[in-house]
Amino acid sequence: MVCFLLLFYTDDENKYSKSLYFNYPALDVSLAFPQATPASIFPPCTSDYYQFADLLTIEEQALRLKVRECVETDVAPIMTKYWEKAEFPFHVVPKLGALNIAGGTIKGYGCPGLSITANAIATAELARVDASCSSFILFHRSAMLTISLYGSEVQKQKYLSSLAKLDKIACLGITEPDYGSDASDLRTTATKVEGGWVLEGHKRWIGNGCFADILLIVARNKNTSQINCFIVKKNAPGLQATKIENNIGLRMVQNGDVLLQKVFVPDEDRLPGVNSFQDISKVLDLSRVMLVWMPMGITMGVYDMCHRYLQERKQFGAPLAAFQINQQRLVKMLANVQAMFLMGWRLCKLCESGKMTPGQASLGKSWITLRGRVTVALGRELLGGNGILTNFLVAKVCIHTPLPTKVYYKFPYLLRFANLTVKNIFFLVGVA
């Protein structure tokens, strides 16, 4: 009888009845699921089981705590909201600038002159809370490093100070639609004209590209066929930078398409020290060391989140942490973090002493990335259904589908901006 009466509802009545279900805002996660604390209140760091902090200098330890406090206070509460909107929280840039880490290892020109290890620790602490913020600094820092290594003294004086304070934002444009891992075979061209150069081409997957004030564009000199690098200002005539849409990884930071249609660059904005791809390779090698620490930081954050979650979430009358099957997964995660940190720390020391080889950097990056994937996949299992909610961090960095015999998982942010796939990295190690 009830079903029969439903057939006589008018469209207006149906519309009104649906509004009761669909027009209310979603419950806040802390109310909908009070058993576990979301990542907006970030968990304390519990992953340094072997007390590797003792390997750091007093200055490096102090920097670590300063960066940790900043991102836990200013980034963690808003990261889920901006991740969902796929927008960058520009209001936190002054807070990141105040940390004085953007200049990394560069000395002078308002830059902090950090050690390689301190630079790596700062990268990991940013990534522990949010990979997008860590990527934002890495993209920016790569452009600064290029100017520092290959720019003229006038260019260093003009750009580095404002970039170090994050008053201006920079990016490095290498990758193209047809050339990612094969970055040495670029098609963007630079043609010499009176008073400067004309750039034509298309760059893709450029981190910070759609909102950078200064774009360093790597292009092939049409006269010499060698690689040069040029400083392009935002809003330059012929320059078009747009956000890559439908991206499921690094949603806060913006990866962009950069079109260059007869963009004029004056002579004073060509970096005189970049005359081959080998010059750019040095920047990539140094950046690769920092990329080692990004998955490490992410893995630390996932472990910390799971450690707290298992203590708070109760089933069958006991915390999930009381069950051995969960303890086993958590211990595997913790062991991976210890091994990742030790390899990353050693790589920093090799780099600081000038002994690091490209093969060593590539091996560290590939192995730590793979350990990170395994660890985050374990974290996804531990969080159950909440593992697919960005409120609990893991879903932001790991997208995978568990199957009976195999787990497929993915770090959507990684290996995109290093111009090397895992297979290519292993090949480099093999021939090193």
XYZ file of C-alpha atoms in Angstrom:
432
model
C 0.000 0.000 0.000
C 2.867 2.362 0.833
C 4.573 1.657 -2.482
C 1.310 2.370 -4.304
C 0.914 5.740 -2.639
C 4.471 6.711 -3.556
C 3.535 6.494 -7.206
C 1.207 9.460 -6.733
C 3.832 11.862 -5.349
C 4.117 15.001 -7.458
C 7.453 16.160 -8.822
C 7.479 19.036 -6.333
C 6.911 16.684 -3.423
C 9.681 14.394 -4.678
C 12.042 17.336 -4.994
C 11.226 18.462 -1.462
C 11.691 14.994 0.015
C 15.121 14.615 -1.613
C 16.291 17.938 -0.254
C 16.090 16.548 3.257
C 18.830 14.096 2.355
C 20.963 15.946 -0.143
C 20.994 19.600 0.873
C 22.597 19.323 4.271
C 26.374 19.878 4.498
C 28.518 16.863 5.274
C 29.283 16.156 8.894
C 32.660 17.276 10.118
C 34.882 14.202 10.236
C 35.620 14.696 13.942
C 31.865 14.418 14.609
C 31.162 11.707 12.076
C 34.074 9.566 13.271
C 35.063 10.595 16.813
C 37.200 7.497 17.445
C 40.232 8.812 15.557
C 41.857 12.225 15.218
C 42.127 13.553 11.633
C 45.385 14.779 10.102
C 44.320 18.406 10.502
C 45.573 17.900 14.065
C 48.823 16.295 13.037
C 50.203 13.432 15.143
C 53.529 13.738 16.976
C 56.591 12.299 15.269
C 57.170 8.732 16.465
C 59.223 7.293 13.604
C 62.772 7.986 14.861
C 63.048 4.601 16.582
C 66.841 4.354 16.307
C 67.304 7.982 17.435
C 68.836 9.136 14.175
C 68.416 12.705 15.433
C 71.755 12.097 17.187
C 73.380 12.058 13.733
C 72.296 15.648 13.135
C 74.095 18.777 14.274
C 72.452 21.077 16.817
C 71.627 23.507 13.984
C 70.062 20.750 11.878
C 67.966 19.557 14.807
C 66.779 23.095 15.509
C 65.830 23.611 11.861
C 63.927 20.336 11.867
C 61.823 21.393 14.847
C 61.201 24.865 13.388
C 59.956 23.500 10.067
C 57.900 20.812 11.818
C 56.144 23.340 14.039
C 55.348 25.592 11.087
C 53.786 22.961 8.833
C 51.917 21.241 11.665
C 50.474 24.597 12.774
C 49.897 26.422 9.490
C 49.571 23.743 6.795
C 47.998 20.671 8.425
C 44.688 22.358 9.367
C 43.985 23.547 5.803
C 45.663 20.960 3.550
C 42.617 18.700 3.059
C 40.410 21.633 2.060
C 42.873 22.903 -0.532
C 43.666 19.391 -1.758
C 39.965 18.866 -2.484
C 39.721 22.208 -4.279
C 42.994 21.616 -6.147
C 44.099 25.127 -5.220
C 47.321 26.393 -3.710
C 47.105 28.142 -0.298
C 49.036 31.278 -1.159
C 48.370 32.714 2.289
C 50.867 30.235 3.798
C 53.717 31.342 1.496
C 54.864 34.124 3.882
C 55.014 31.555 6.697
C 57.161 29.273 4.538
C 59.310 32.223 3.530
C 59.916 33.083 7.182
C 61.518 29.654 7.655
C 64.389 30.847 5.427
C 64.789 27.475 3.696
C 63.852 28.377 0.120
C 67.441 29.262 -0.768
C 68.658 25.878 0.432
C 72.419 25.423 0.188
C 73.045 28.691 -1.694
C 75.386 31.020 0.170
C 74.985 34.791 0.114
C 72.325 36.864 -1.649
C 69.993 36.487 1.339
C 70.110 32.682 1.169
C 70.701 30.542 4.278
C 73.633 28.457 3.027
C 72.297 25.282 4.611
C 74.227 22.041 4.633
C 73.004 19.342 2.253
C 71.757 17.411 5.286
C 69.871 20.396 6.730
C 68.318 21.037 3.334
C 67.224 17.397 3.143
C 65.802 17.413 6.665
C 63.716 20.503 5.866
C 62.425 18.801 2.709
C 61.396 15.710 4.672
C 59.642 17.728 7.370
C 57.575 19.580 4.781
C 56.670 16.322 3.009
C 55.784 14.620 6.295
C 52.742 16.883 6.579
C 52.065 17.756 2.938
C 53.811 16.626 -0.247
C 52.482 19.599 -2.223
C 54.209 22.140 0.036
C 57.424 20.162 -0.148
C 57.148 20.017 -3.940
C 56.459 23.752 -4.108
C 59.760 24.451 -2.339
C 61.653 21.860 -4.411
C 60.429 23.319 -7.719
C 61.287 26.824 -6.550
C 64.673 25.792 -5.166
C 65.696 24.078 -8.430
C 65.223 27.367 -10.280
C 67.197 29.233 -7.614
C 69.999 26.674 -7.775
C 70.200 27.080 -11.550
C 70.616 30.847 -11.206
C 73.176 30.367 -8.431
C 75.285 27.932 -10.435
C 75.033 29.450 -13.904
C 73.726 32.991 -13.631
C 75.804 36.147 -13.970
C 76.635 38.178 -10.877
C 74.068 40.759 -11.972
C 71.393 38.052 -12.277
C 72.226 36.625 -8.845
C 72.007 40.067 -7.249
C 68.776 40.831 -9.056
C 66.798 37.645 -8.403
C 68.102 35.472 -5.572
C 67.276 37.707 -2.609
C 63.571 38.086 -3.420
C 63.339 34.394 -4.326
C 64.954 33.384 -1.020
C 62.257 35.275 0.896
C 59.522 33.844 -1.377
C 58.544 37.368 -2.326
C 58.813 35.988 -5.843
C 58.108 32.415 -6.953
C 60.161 30.579 -9.573
C 60.040 27.405 -11.638
C 62.385 25.468 -13.897
C 60.938 24.464 -17.268
C 62.646 21.417 -18.749
C 60.078 18.679 -19.457
C 58.088 18.758 -22.703
C 55.055 16.780 -23.916
C 57.203 14.513 -26.098
C 60.316 14.477 -23.922
C 60.185 13.513 -20.263
C 62.863 10.969 -19.374
C 64.578 11.868 -22.661
C 64.998 15.448 -21.479
C 68.219 15.995 -23.444
C 66.312 15.889 -26.742
C 64.278 19.059 -26.171
C 62.382 20.745 -28.999
C 61.779 24.208 -27.504
C 64.020 26.565 -29.480
C 65.860 29.824 -28.908
C 66.593 31.964 -31.956
C 69.101 34.821 -31.715
C 67.759 38.199 -32.768
C 68.954 41.748 -32.280
C 69.134 42.514 -28.551
C 67.991 39.106 -27.377
C 66.353 35.794 -28.153
C 62.995 34.488 -29.345
C 61.697 31.350 -27.612
C 59.183 28.981 -29.171
C 57.937 25.693 -27.776
C 55.819 23.891 -25.189
C 56.765 22.814 -21.679
C 54.595 20.413 -19.653
C 54.456 19.163 -16.058
C 56.174 22.325 -14.854
C 55.768 22.583 -11.090
C 54.764 26.131 -10.007
C 54.559 26.874 -13.735
C 51.124 28.458 -13.849
C 51.717 30.973 -11.042
C 55.501 31.551 -11.059
C 56.775 35.117 -11.304
C 60.015 33.933 -12.893
C 60.210 30.980 -15.290
C 63.596 29.519 -16.177
C 63.102 27.981 -19.614
C 65.573 25.469 -21.017
C 65.699 25.662 -24.809
C 67.834 24.518 -27.709
C 69.936 27.202 -29.388
C 69.083 27.028 -33.097
C 72.547 28.236 -34.070
C 74.648 25.859 -31.960
C 72.085 23.076 -31.275
C 73.245 23.247 -27.646
C 71.057 23.787 -24.575
C 70.722 27.262 -23.090
C 68.598 28.618 -20.242
C 66.564 31.839 -20.176
C 64.749 33.884 -17.542
C 61.187 34.626 -18.634
C 58.962 36.960 -16.613
C 55.305 36.160 -16.062
C 52.910 37.967 -18.398
C 55.598 38.256 -21.056
C 53.995 38.693 -24.512
C 53.542 35.274 -26.124
C 53.779 33.387 -22.825
C 50.799 31.272 -21.765
C 50.875 29.209 -18.570
C 47.872 27.091 -17.617
C 47.119 24.551 -14.909
C 46.987 20.857 -15.811
C 43.500 19.762 -14.807
C 42.161 16.386 -13.590
C 45.277 15.659 -11.564
C 44.950 13.198 -8.673
C 48.414 13.818 -7.224
C 49.994 16.978 -5.810
C 46.620 18.657 -6.099
C 47.545 21.684 -4.007
C 50.629 22.663 -5.936
C 49.979 23.462 -9.572
C 51.683 21.654 -12.436
C 51.350 23.577 -15.639
C 51.525 23.667 -19.409
C 53.761 26.519 -20.541
C 53.368 27.653 -24.148
C 55.982 29.949 -25.647
C 54.903 31.644 -28.867
C 57.643 33.972 -30.067
C 58.522 35.111 -26.553
C 61.276 37.724 -26.631
C 63.963 37.472 -23.938
C 66.637 40.193 -23.713
C 70.307 39.206 -23.770
C 70.739 40.033 -20.088
C 68.207 37.333 -19.184
C 70.124 34.417 -20.704
C 72.084 32.461 -18.102
C 75.669 32.589 -19.429
C 76.762 29.375 -17.668
C 74.278 27.008 -19.342
C 75.748 25.876 -22.655
C 74.914 22.164 -22.738
C 72.554 19.678 -21.161
C 75.401 18.521 -18.933
C 75.130 21.847 -17.119
C 71.438 21.251 -16.408
C 72.247 17.677 -15.401
C 74.245 19.001 -12.451
C 71.118 20.757 -11.162
C 69.115 17.558 -11.610
C 71.740 15.493 -9.764
C 71.639 17.831 -6.771
C 67.845 17.959 -6.897
C 67.735 14.173 -6.944
C 69.285 14.101 -3.470
C 66.391 16.200 -2.190
C 63.934 13.957 -4.009
C 65.300 11.099 -1.918
C 64.011 12.848 1.197
C 60.561 13.681 -0.093
C 59.179 10.094 -0.100
C 60.980 9.592 3.191
C 59.101 12.504 4.746
C 55.801 11.290 3.350
C 56.428 7.830 4.768
C 57.250 9.292 8.176
C 53.934 11.154 8.179
C 51.971 8.062 7.168
C 53.639 6.029 9.906
C 52.865 8.694 12.513
C 49.251 8.818 11.370
C 48.836 5.035 11.523
C 50.593 4.810 14.897
C 48.067 7.204 16.452
C 45.096 5.753 14.577
C 45.720 2.221 15.803
C 45.842 3.438 19.381
C 42.618 5.446 19.096
C 40.425 3.204 16.929
C 38.752 0.379 18.862
C 37.171 -2.810 17.580
C 36.132 -5.969 19.461
C 36.614 -4.111 22.713
C 40.290 -3.250 22.175
C 42.431 -0.724 20.261
C 43.497 -1.911 16.832
C 47.082 -1.651 18.078
C 46.402 -4.607 20.392
C 46.088 -7.053 17.478
C 49.289 -8.729 16.321
C 48.426 -8.601 12.627
C 48.299 -4.812 12.873
C 51.434 -4.684 14.994
C 53.252 -6.673 12.318
C 52.308 -4.172 9.604
C 53.256 -1.234 11.784
C 56.641 -2.745 12.591
C 57.346 -3.311 8.889
C 56.531 0.345 8.253
C 58.797 1.482 11.072
C 61.679 -0.689 9.878
C 61.365 0.749 6.381
C 61.536 4.297 7.723
C 64.741 3.474 9.628
C 66.410 1.999 6.533
C 65.239 4.863 4.312
C 66.604 7.472 6.700
C 69.998 5.817 6.988
C 70.447 5.546 3.216
C 69.312 9.139 2.727
C 71.624 10.418 5.453
C 74.608 8.592 3.954
C 73.809 9.995 0.524
C 73.845 13.511 1.997
C 77.253 12.914 3.536
C 78.630 11.619 0.231
C 77.268 14.711 -1.494
C 78.740 17.052 1.122
C 82.168 15.443 0.731
C 82.021 15.629 -3.060
C 82.131 11.841 -3.414
C 78.550 11.219 -4.550
C 78.128 9.743 -8.017
C 75.004 10.025 -10.213
C 74.562 6.271 -9.814
C 74.517 6.560 -6.033
C 71.939 9.354 -6.186
C 69.799 7.339 -8.587
C 70.002 4.167 -6.508
C 69.033 6.053 -3.358
C 66.121 7.748 -5.075
C 64.757 4.572 -6.657
C 65.146 2.329 -3.604
C 63.717 4.847 -1.132
C 60.815 5.523 -3.479
C 60.025 1.819 -3.720
C 60.279 1.374 0.071
C 57.964 4.335 0.431
C 55.399 2.761 -1.865
C 55.421 -0.472 0.118
C 55.145 1.386 3.419
C 52.283 3.624 2.363
C 50.423 0.599 0.969
C 50.682 -1.012 4.422
C 49.335 2.192 5.944
C 46.392 2.106 3.570
C 45.562 -1.398 4.795
C 45.776 -0.386 8.452
C 43.319 2.479 8.093
C 40.619 0.340 6.509
C 37.767 2.410 5.080
C 39.250 5.616 6.452
C 42.270 4.962 4.256
C 40.385 6.417 1.297
C 39.553 9.670 3.104
C 41.980 12.541 2.679
C 41.169 13.546 6.261
C 43.488 10.771 7.427
C 46.430 11.655 5.145
C 47.135 8.272 3.523
C 44.644 8.738 0.673
C 46.436 11.936 -0.363
C 49.649 10.083 -1.146
C 48.627 6.549 -1.977
C 46.026 5.334 -4.435
C 45.903 1.591 -4.737
C 43.509 -1.314 -5.010
C 44.154 -4.334 -2.803
C 43.666 -7.633 -4.610
C 43.858 -11.163 -3.204
C 47.351 -11.916 -4.488
C 48.865 -8.537 -5.211
C 48.558 -4.924 -4.165
C 48.705 -2.294 -6.869
C 49.656 1.053 -5.441
C 50.812 4.356 -6.708
C 52.619 7.454 -5.539
C 50.944 9.964 -7.857
C 53.478 12.712 -7.171
C 56.750 10.875 -7.613
C 59.216 10.501 -10.486
C 57.266 13.091 -12.461
C 59.686 15.929 -12.040
C 62.931 13.957 -11.880
C 62.769 13.079 -15.582
C 63.586 9.460 -14.743
C 61.404 6.408 -14.355
C 62.316 3.647 -11.923
C 63.532 1.422 -14.763
C 65.657 4.222 -16.158
C 67.140 4.857 -12.715
C 68.119 1.219 -12.301
C 69.682 1.360 -15.763
C 71.782 4.352 -14.702
C 72.917 2.529 -11.591
C 73.844 -0.491 -13.713
C 76.066 1.511 -16.053
C 77.527 3.833 -13.405
